[in-house]
mmCIF file of C-alpha atoms in Angstrom:
data_model
loop_
_atom_site.group_PDB
_atom_site.id
_atom_site.type_symbol
_atom_site.label_atom_id
_atom_site.label_comp_id
_atom_site.label_asym_id
_atom_site.label_seq_id
_atom_site.Cartn_x
_atom_site.Cartn_y
_atom_site.Cartn_z
ATOM 1 C CA UNK O 6 -1.703 3.910 -4.771
ATOM 2 C CA UNK O 7 -4.405 6.375 -3.813
ATOM 3 C CA UNK O 8 -7.480 5.041 -2.107
ATOM 4 C CA UNK O 9 -11.089 6.115 -2.417
ATOM 5 C CA UNK O 10 -11.475 9.799 -1.657
ATOM 6 C CA UNK O 11 -14.616 11.715 -0.753
ATOM 7 C CA UNK O 12 -15.381 15.375 -0.471
ATOM 8 C CA UNK O 13 -16.269 17.305 1.506
ATOM 9 C CA UNK O 14 -15.321 15.499 4.696
ATOM 10 C CA UNK O 15 -17.966 17.447 6.597
ATOM 11 C CA UNK O 16 -21.026 19.290 5.357
ATOM 12 C CA UNK O 17 -23.445 21.320 7.441
ATOM 13 C CA UNK O 18 -26.543 22.540 5.671
ATOM 14 C CA UNK O 19 -29.936 23.971 6.433
ATOM 15 C CA UNK O 20 -33.112 22.005 6.066
ATOM 16 C CA UNK O 21 -34.515 22.358 2.553
ATOM 17 C CA UNK O 22 -31.202 23.014 0.827
ATOM 18 C CA UNK O 23 -29.685 20.716 -1.795
ATOM 19 C CA UNK O 24 -26.287 19.086 -1.243
ATOM 20 C CA UNK O 25 -23.818 17.274 -3.481
ATOM 21 C CA UNK O 26 -21.359 14.717 -2.192
ATOM 22 C CA UNK O 27 -18.455 13.577 -4.313
ATOM 23 C CA UNK O 28 -16.618 10.269 -4.552
ATOM 24 C CA UNK O 29 -13.392 9.541 -6.425
ATOM 25 C CA UNK O 30 -12.975 5.769 -6.683
ATOM 26 C CA UNK O 31 -9.724 3.910 -7.013
ATOM 27 C CA UNK O 32 -8.474 4.194 -10.574
ATOM 28 C CA UNK O 33 -9.560 1.236 -12.688
ATOM 29 C CA UNK O 34 -12.325 0.110 -10.356
ATOM 30 C CA UNK O 35 -15.485 -0.508 -12.338
ATOM 31 C CA UNK O 36 -17.913 -0.873 -9.457
ATOM 32 C CA UNK O 37 -18.910 1.986 -7.167
ATOM 33 C CA UNK O 38 -21.254 1.930 -4.197
ATOM 34 C CA UNK O 39 -22.868 4.492 -1.927
ATOM 35 C CA UNK O 40 -23.895 3.631 1.635
ATOM 36 C CA UNK O 41 -25.381 5.647 4.468
ATOM 37 C CA UNK O 42 -24.405 5.177 8.094
ATOM 38 C CA UNK O 43 -26.761 6.779 10.581
ATOM 39 C CA UNK O 44 -25.929 7.192 14.263
ATOM 40 C CA UNK O 45 -26.122 3.830 16.005
ATOM 41 C CA UNK O 46 -27.078 2.041 12.804
ATOM 42 C CA UNK O 47 -25.234 -0.203 10.427
ATOM 43 C CA UNK O 48 -24.541 0.608 6.840
ATOM 44 C CA UNK O 49 -27.522 1.085 4.577
ATOM 45 C CA UNK O 50 -27.000 0.426 0.875
ATOM 46 C CA UNK O 51 -28.095 3.300 -1.367
ATOM 47 C CA UNK O 52 -26.973 2.789 -4.956
ATOM 48 C CA UNK O 53 -24.549 0.738 -7.019
ATOM 49 C CA UNK O 54 -22.850 1.439 -10.356
ATOM 50 C CA UNK O 55 -21.181 -1.274 -12.404
ATOM 51 C CA UNK O 56 -19.360 -0.186 -15.550
ATOM 52 C CA UNK O 57 -21.727 1.198 -18.155
ATOM 53 C CA UNK O 58 -24.754 -0.714 -16.881
ATOM 54 C CA UNK O 59 -27.810 1.049 -15.505
ATOM 55 C CA UNK O 60 -27.279 1.724 -11.798
ATOM 56 C CA UNK O 61 -29.074 -0.264 -9.145
ATOM 57 C CA UNK O 62 -31.031 2.398 -7.300
ATOM 58 C CA UNK O 63 -33.055 0.054 -5.144
ATOM 59 C CA UNK O 64 -31.591 1.374 -1.885
ATOM 60 C CA UNK O 65 -32.358 5.047 -2.394
ATOM 61 C CA UNK O 66 -34.765 6.067 0.410
ATOM 62 C CA UNK O 67 -36.736 8.648 -1.540
ATOM 63 C CA UNK O 68 -36.855 10.487 -4.840
ATOM 64 C CA UNK O 69 -34.947 13.343 -3.214
ATOM 65 C CA UNK O 70 -31.843 11.182 -3.555
ATOM 66 C CA UNK O 71 -30.065 10.703 -6.865
ATOM 67 C CA UNK O 72 -26.595 9.810 -8.024
ATOM 68 C CA UNK O 73 -24.633 9.838 -11.208
ATOM 69 C CA UNK O 74 -21.297 8.561 -12.307
ATOM 70 C CA UNK O 75 -19.540 10.452 -15.055
ATOM 71 C CA UNK O 76 -17.155 8.721 -17.414
ATOM 72 C CA UNK O 77 -17.230 5.586 -15.331
ATOM 73 C CA UNK O 78 -15.170 7.263 -12.634
ATOM 74 C CA UNK O 79 -16.206 10.088 -10.320
ATOM 75 C CA UNK O 80 -19.636 9.846 -8.720
ATOM 76 C CA UNK O 81 -21.862 12.505 -7.212
ATOM 77 C CA UNK O 82 -24.658 11.796 -4.738
ATOM 78 C CA UNK O 83 -27.243 14.579 -4.662
ATOM 79 C CA UNK O 84 -29.799 15.080 -1.933
ATOM 80 C CA UNK O 85 -32.485 17.611 -2.728
ATOM 81 C CA UNK O 86 -34.524 19.502 -0.148
ATOM 82 C CA UNK O 87 -32.560 17.994 2.723
ATOM 83 C CA UNK O 88 -34.343 16.881 5.877
ATOM 84 C CA UNK O 89 -32.967 16.417 9.365
ATOM 85 C CA UNK O 90 -33.289 12.649 9.039
ATOM 86 C CA UNK O 91 -30.779 12.811 6.173
ATOM 87 C CA UNK O 92 -28.054 13.589 8.710
ATOM 88 C CA UNK O 93 -25.593 10.708 8.531
ATOM 89 C CA UNK O 94 -22.187 9.688 7.286
ATOM 90 C CA UNK O 95 -22.286 8.896 3.580
ATOM 91 C CA UNK O 96 -19.719 6.318 2.561
ATOM 92 C CA UNK O 97 -18.519 5.498 -0.909
ATOM 93 C CA UNK O 98 -16.757 2.277 -1.871
ATOM 94 C CA UNK O 99 -15.263 0.927 -5.070
ATOM 95 C CA UNK O 100 -14.180 -2.495 -6.214
ATOM 96 C CA UNK O 101 -12.550 -3.925 -9.340
ATOM 97 C CA UNK O 102 -15.654 -5.964 -10.285
ATOM 98 C CA UNK O 103 -18.831 -7.311 -8.762
ATOM 99 C CA UNK O 104 -18.868 -10.979 -9.716
ATOM 100 C CA UNK O 105 -16.470 -12.680 -7.371
ATOM 101 C CA UNK O 106 -14.755 -11.922 -4.123
ATOM 102 C CA UNK O 107 -13.701 -8.469 -5.191
ATOM 103 C CA UNK O 108 -13.327 -6.458 -2.072
ATOM 104 C CA UNK O 109 -14.996 -3.128 -1.577
ATOM 105 C CA UNK O 110 -12.600 -0.390 -0.554
ATOM 106 C CA UNK O 111 -14.192 2.402 1.402
ATOM 107 C CA UNK O 112 -13.528 6.101 1.462
ATOM 108 C CA UNK O 113 -13.412 8.100 4.714
ATOM 109 C CA UNK O 114 -16.993 9.292 4.291
ATOM 110 C CA UNK O 115 -18.778 12.624 4.281
ATOM 111 C CA UNK O 116 -20.484 13.583 7.516
ATOM 112 C CA UNK O 117 -23.681 15.441 6.633
ATOM 113 C CA UNK O 118 -25.477 17.471 9.278
ATOM 114 C CA UNK O 119 -28.849 19.000 8.428
ATOM 115 C CA UNK O 120 -29.895 21.733 10.840
ATOM 116 C CA UNK E 7 -34.895 -11.304 3.485
ATOM 117 C CA UNK E 8 -31.261 -10.890 4.263
ATOM 118 C CA UNK E 9 -30.235 -9.959 7.766
ATOM 119 C CA UNK E 10 -26.911 -9.838 9.579
ATOM 120 C CA UNK E 11 -26.848 -9.612 13.361
ATOM 121 C CA UNK E 12 -24.086 -8.833 15.810
ATOM 122 C CA UNK E 13 -23.891 -8.026 19.482
ATOM 123 C CA UNK E 14 -23.411 -4.280 19.916
ATOM 124 C CA UNK E 15 -20.675 -4.158 22.550
ATOM 125 C CA UNK E 16 -17.672 -6.161 23.715
ATOM 126 C CA UNK E 17 -15.187 -5.198 26.422
ATOM 127 C CA UNK E 18 -11.912 -7.033 27.020
ATOM 128 C CA UNK E 19 -8.631 -6.457 28.828
ATOM 129 C CA UNK E 20 -5.440 -5.789 26.944
ATOM 130 C CA UNK E 21 -3.657 -9.044 26.151
ATOM 131 C CA UNK E 22 -6.818 -11.147 26.255
ATOM 132 C CA UNK E 23 -8.464 -12.653 23.190
ATOM 133 C CA UNK E 24 -11.558 -11.014 21.731
ATOM 134 C CA UNK E 25 -14.271 -12.971 19.983
ATOM 135 C CA UNK E 26 -16.841 -11.077 17.952
ATOM 136 C CA UNK E 27 -19.811 -13.068 16.731
ATOM 137 C CA UNK E 28 -22.132 -12.621 13.784
ATOM 138 C CA UNK E 29 -25.119 -14.496 12.403
ATOM 139 C CA UNK E 30 -26.555 -14.197 8.923
ATOM 140 C CA UNK E 31 -29.697 -15.539 7.338
ATOM 141 C CA UNK E 32 -29.079 -15.948 3.625
ATOM 142 C CA UNK E 33 -27.793 -19.413 2.769
ATOM 143 C CA UNK E 34 -26.682 -18.228 -0.659
ATOM 144 C CA UNK E 35 -23.962 -16.043 0.843
ATOM 145 C CA UNK E 36 -20.729 -16.434 -1.037
ATOM 146 C CA UNK E 37 -18.268 -14.310 0.859
ATOM 147 C CA UNK E 38 -18.343 -13.023 4.395
ATOM 148 C CA UNK E 39 -16.280 -10.065 5.475
ATOM 149 C CA UNK E 40 -15.011 -8.355 8.571
ATOM 150 C CA UNK E 41 -14.440 -4.607 8.419
ATOM 151 C CA UNK E 42 -12.980 -2.346 11.108
ATOM 152 C CA UNK E 43 -14.015 1.255 11.629
ATOM 153 C CA UNK E 44 -11.987 3.513 13.876
ATOM 154 C CA UNK E 45 -13.533 6.758 15.192
ATOM 155 C CA UNK E 46 -14.035 9.296 12.432
ATOM 156 C CA UNK E 47 -12.665 6.983 9.760
ATOM 157 C CA UNK E 48 -14.035 4.896 6.927
ATOM 158 C CA UNK E 49 -14.202 1.122 6.866
ATOM 159 C CA UNK E 50 -11.030 -0.884 6.617
ATOM 160 C CA UNK E 51 -11.197 -4.440 5.337
ATOM 161 C CA UNK E 52 -9.689 -6.835 7.873
ATOM 162 C CA UNK E 53 -10.306 -10.188 6.270
ATOM 163 C CA UNK E 54 -12.857 -12.238 4.363
ATOM 164 C CA UNK E 55 -13.736 -15.885 4.019
ATOM 165 C CA UNK E 56 -15.303 -17.829 1.192
ATOM 166 C CA UNK E 57 -18.427 -19.723 2.186
ATOM 167 C CA UNK E 58 -16.912 -23.148 1.484
ATOM 168 C CA UNK E 59 -14.167 -22.590 4.045
ATOM 169 C CA UNK E 60 -14.364 -23.277 7.766
ATOM 170 C CA UNK E 61 -11.482 -21.223 9.013
ATOM 171 C CA UNK E 62 -9.055 -18.586 7.911
ATOM 172 C CA UNK E 63 -6.123 -17.269 9.908
ATOM 173 C CA UNK E 64 -4.191 -14.096 9.298
ATOM 174 C CA UNK E 65 -1.652 -13.139 11.958
ATOM 175 C CA UNK E 66 -3.640 -12.261 15.094
ATOM 176 C CA UNK E 67 -6.984 -12.719 13.344
ATOM 177 C CA UNK E 68 -8.876 -16.000 13.081
ATOM 178 C CA UNK E 69 -12.187 -16.267 11.263
ATOM 179 C CA UNK E 70 -14.421 -19.262 11.929
ATOM 180 C CA UNK E 71 -17.428 -20.050 9.764
ATOM 181 C CA UNK E 72 -20.182 -22.490 10.686
ATOM 182 C CA UNK E 73 -22.225 -22.612 7.535
ATOM 183 C CA UNK E 74 -24.814 -24.980 8.989
ATOM 184 C CA UNK E 75 -25.645 -22.536 11.762
ATOM 185 C CA UNK E 76 -24.910 -19.459 9.608
ATOM 186 C CA UNK E 77 -22.526 -18.242 12.292
ATOM 187 C CA UNK E 78 -19.341 -16.284 11.718
ATOM 188 C CA UNK E 79 -16.812 -15.227 14.331
ATOM 189 C CA UNK E 80 -13.706 -13.086 14.438
ATOM 190 C CA UNK E 81 -11.088 -13.857 17.058
ATOM 191 C CA UNK E 82 -8.392 -11.291 17.818
ATOM 192 C CA UNK E 83 -5.500 -12.757 19.753
ATOM 193 C CA UNK E 84 -3.506 -10.640 22.220
ATOM 194 C CA UNK E 85 -5.924 -7.728 21.908
ATOM 195 C CA UNK E 86 -4.281 -4.299 22.042
ATOM 196 C CA UNK E 87 -5.699 -0.858 22.826
ATOM 197 C CA UNK E 88 -5.246 -0.034 19.150
ATOM 198 C CA UNK E 89 -7.812 -2.694 18.336
ATOM 199 C CA UNK E 90 -10.542 -0.572 19.941
ATOM 200 C CA UNK E 91 -12.985 0.141 17.127
ATOM 201 C CA UNK E 92 -16.311 -0.924 15.671
ATOM 202 C CA UNK E 93 -16.201 -4.230 13.812
ATOM 203 C CA UNK E 94 -18.713 -4.907 11.052
ATOM 204 C CA UNK E 95 -19.648 -8.296 9.713
ATOM 205 C CA UNK E 96 -20.946 -8.310 6.126
ATOM 206 C CA UNK E 97 -22.214 -10.892 3.685
ATOM 207 C CA UNK E 98 -22.223 -10.902 -0.073
ATOM 208 C CA UNK E 99 -25.089 -12.656 -1.798
ATOM 209 C CA UNK E 100 -24.489 -14.793 -4.860
ATOM 210 C CA UNK E 101 -26.500 -14.107 -7.959
ATOM 211 C CA UNK E 102 -28.242 -10.983 -6.817
ATOM 212 C CA UNK E 103 -28.524 -8.062 -9.149
ATOM 213 C CA UNK E 104 -26.986 -5.928 -6.519
ATOM 214 C CA UNK E 105 -23.295 -6.055 -5.879
ATOM 215 C CA UNK E 106 -23.730 -4.614 -2.446
ATOM 216 C CA UNK E 107 -22.828 -6.070 0.882
ATOM 217 C CA UNK E 108 -25.321 -6.615 3.688
ATOM 218 C CA UNK E 109 -23.832 -5.262 6.903
ATOM 219 C CA UNK E 110 -24.536 -5.900 10.541
ATOM 220 C CA UNK E 111 -24.879 -2.914 12.851
ATOM 221 C CA UNK E 112 -21.357 -3.367 14.189
ATOM 222 C CA UNK E 113 -19.797 -4.477 17.453
ATOM 223 C CA UNK E 114 -17.996 -1.823 19.452
ATOM 224 C CA UNK E 115 -14.861 -3.348 20.940
ATOM 225 C CA UNK E 116 -13.413 -1.588 23.982
ATOM 226 C CA UNK E 117 -9.978 -2.672 25.167
ATOM 227 C CA UNK E 118 -9.069 -1.790 28.730
ATOM 228 C CA UNK E 119 -5.404 -1.459 29.724
#
């Protein structure tokens, strides 16, 4: 079946602009995660959605970052007033559930470049 | 706090075995994972091991877990040029409110012909 998809694959924006990144999880997966991968760094957790529960936003680096998940499926990560340090690859992952060994399946990522 | 550490680079010759090492700090880890990332691509799950296991083998891949030392390794037998990638170790913490994984910074494996 189809895997996790993300769009756009690449986004170049000017400092101060807002951007929206989209994630389509695998159908039926209740858990959805956003991570950020900066050059030379590992993956940094941003936010986690599980079913209809309130999202865990503890990884968001500032209040310029927000995310929503509509209808328990598609998720949008929004970065307002982008800064150059926001340049990174933003990865989305989904999994069937969060309690056990359920594996996270990753999308190809969106490469964001802030000029 | 949680931390996962890996060496950043590993270079091997084609046909040799590769061993990528990882250490973690949280003793409540339940599952430990190895992901592979090829250039320009997302993360691909290679294998995972439950924390009460010592070893798991899957074709050319062998995962060894030393829970006492909090040390995890991934051995790739008969390494091929197609194995060149960045390999991430990750741990999943039991009981946390987060469902996220804690990742290391990745080990870049270079395979020379």
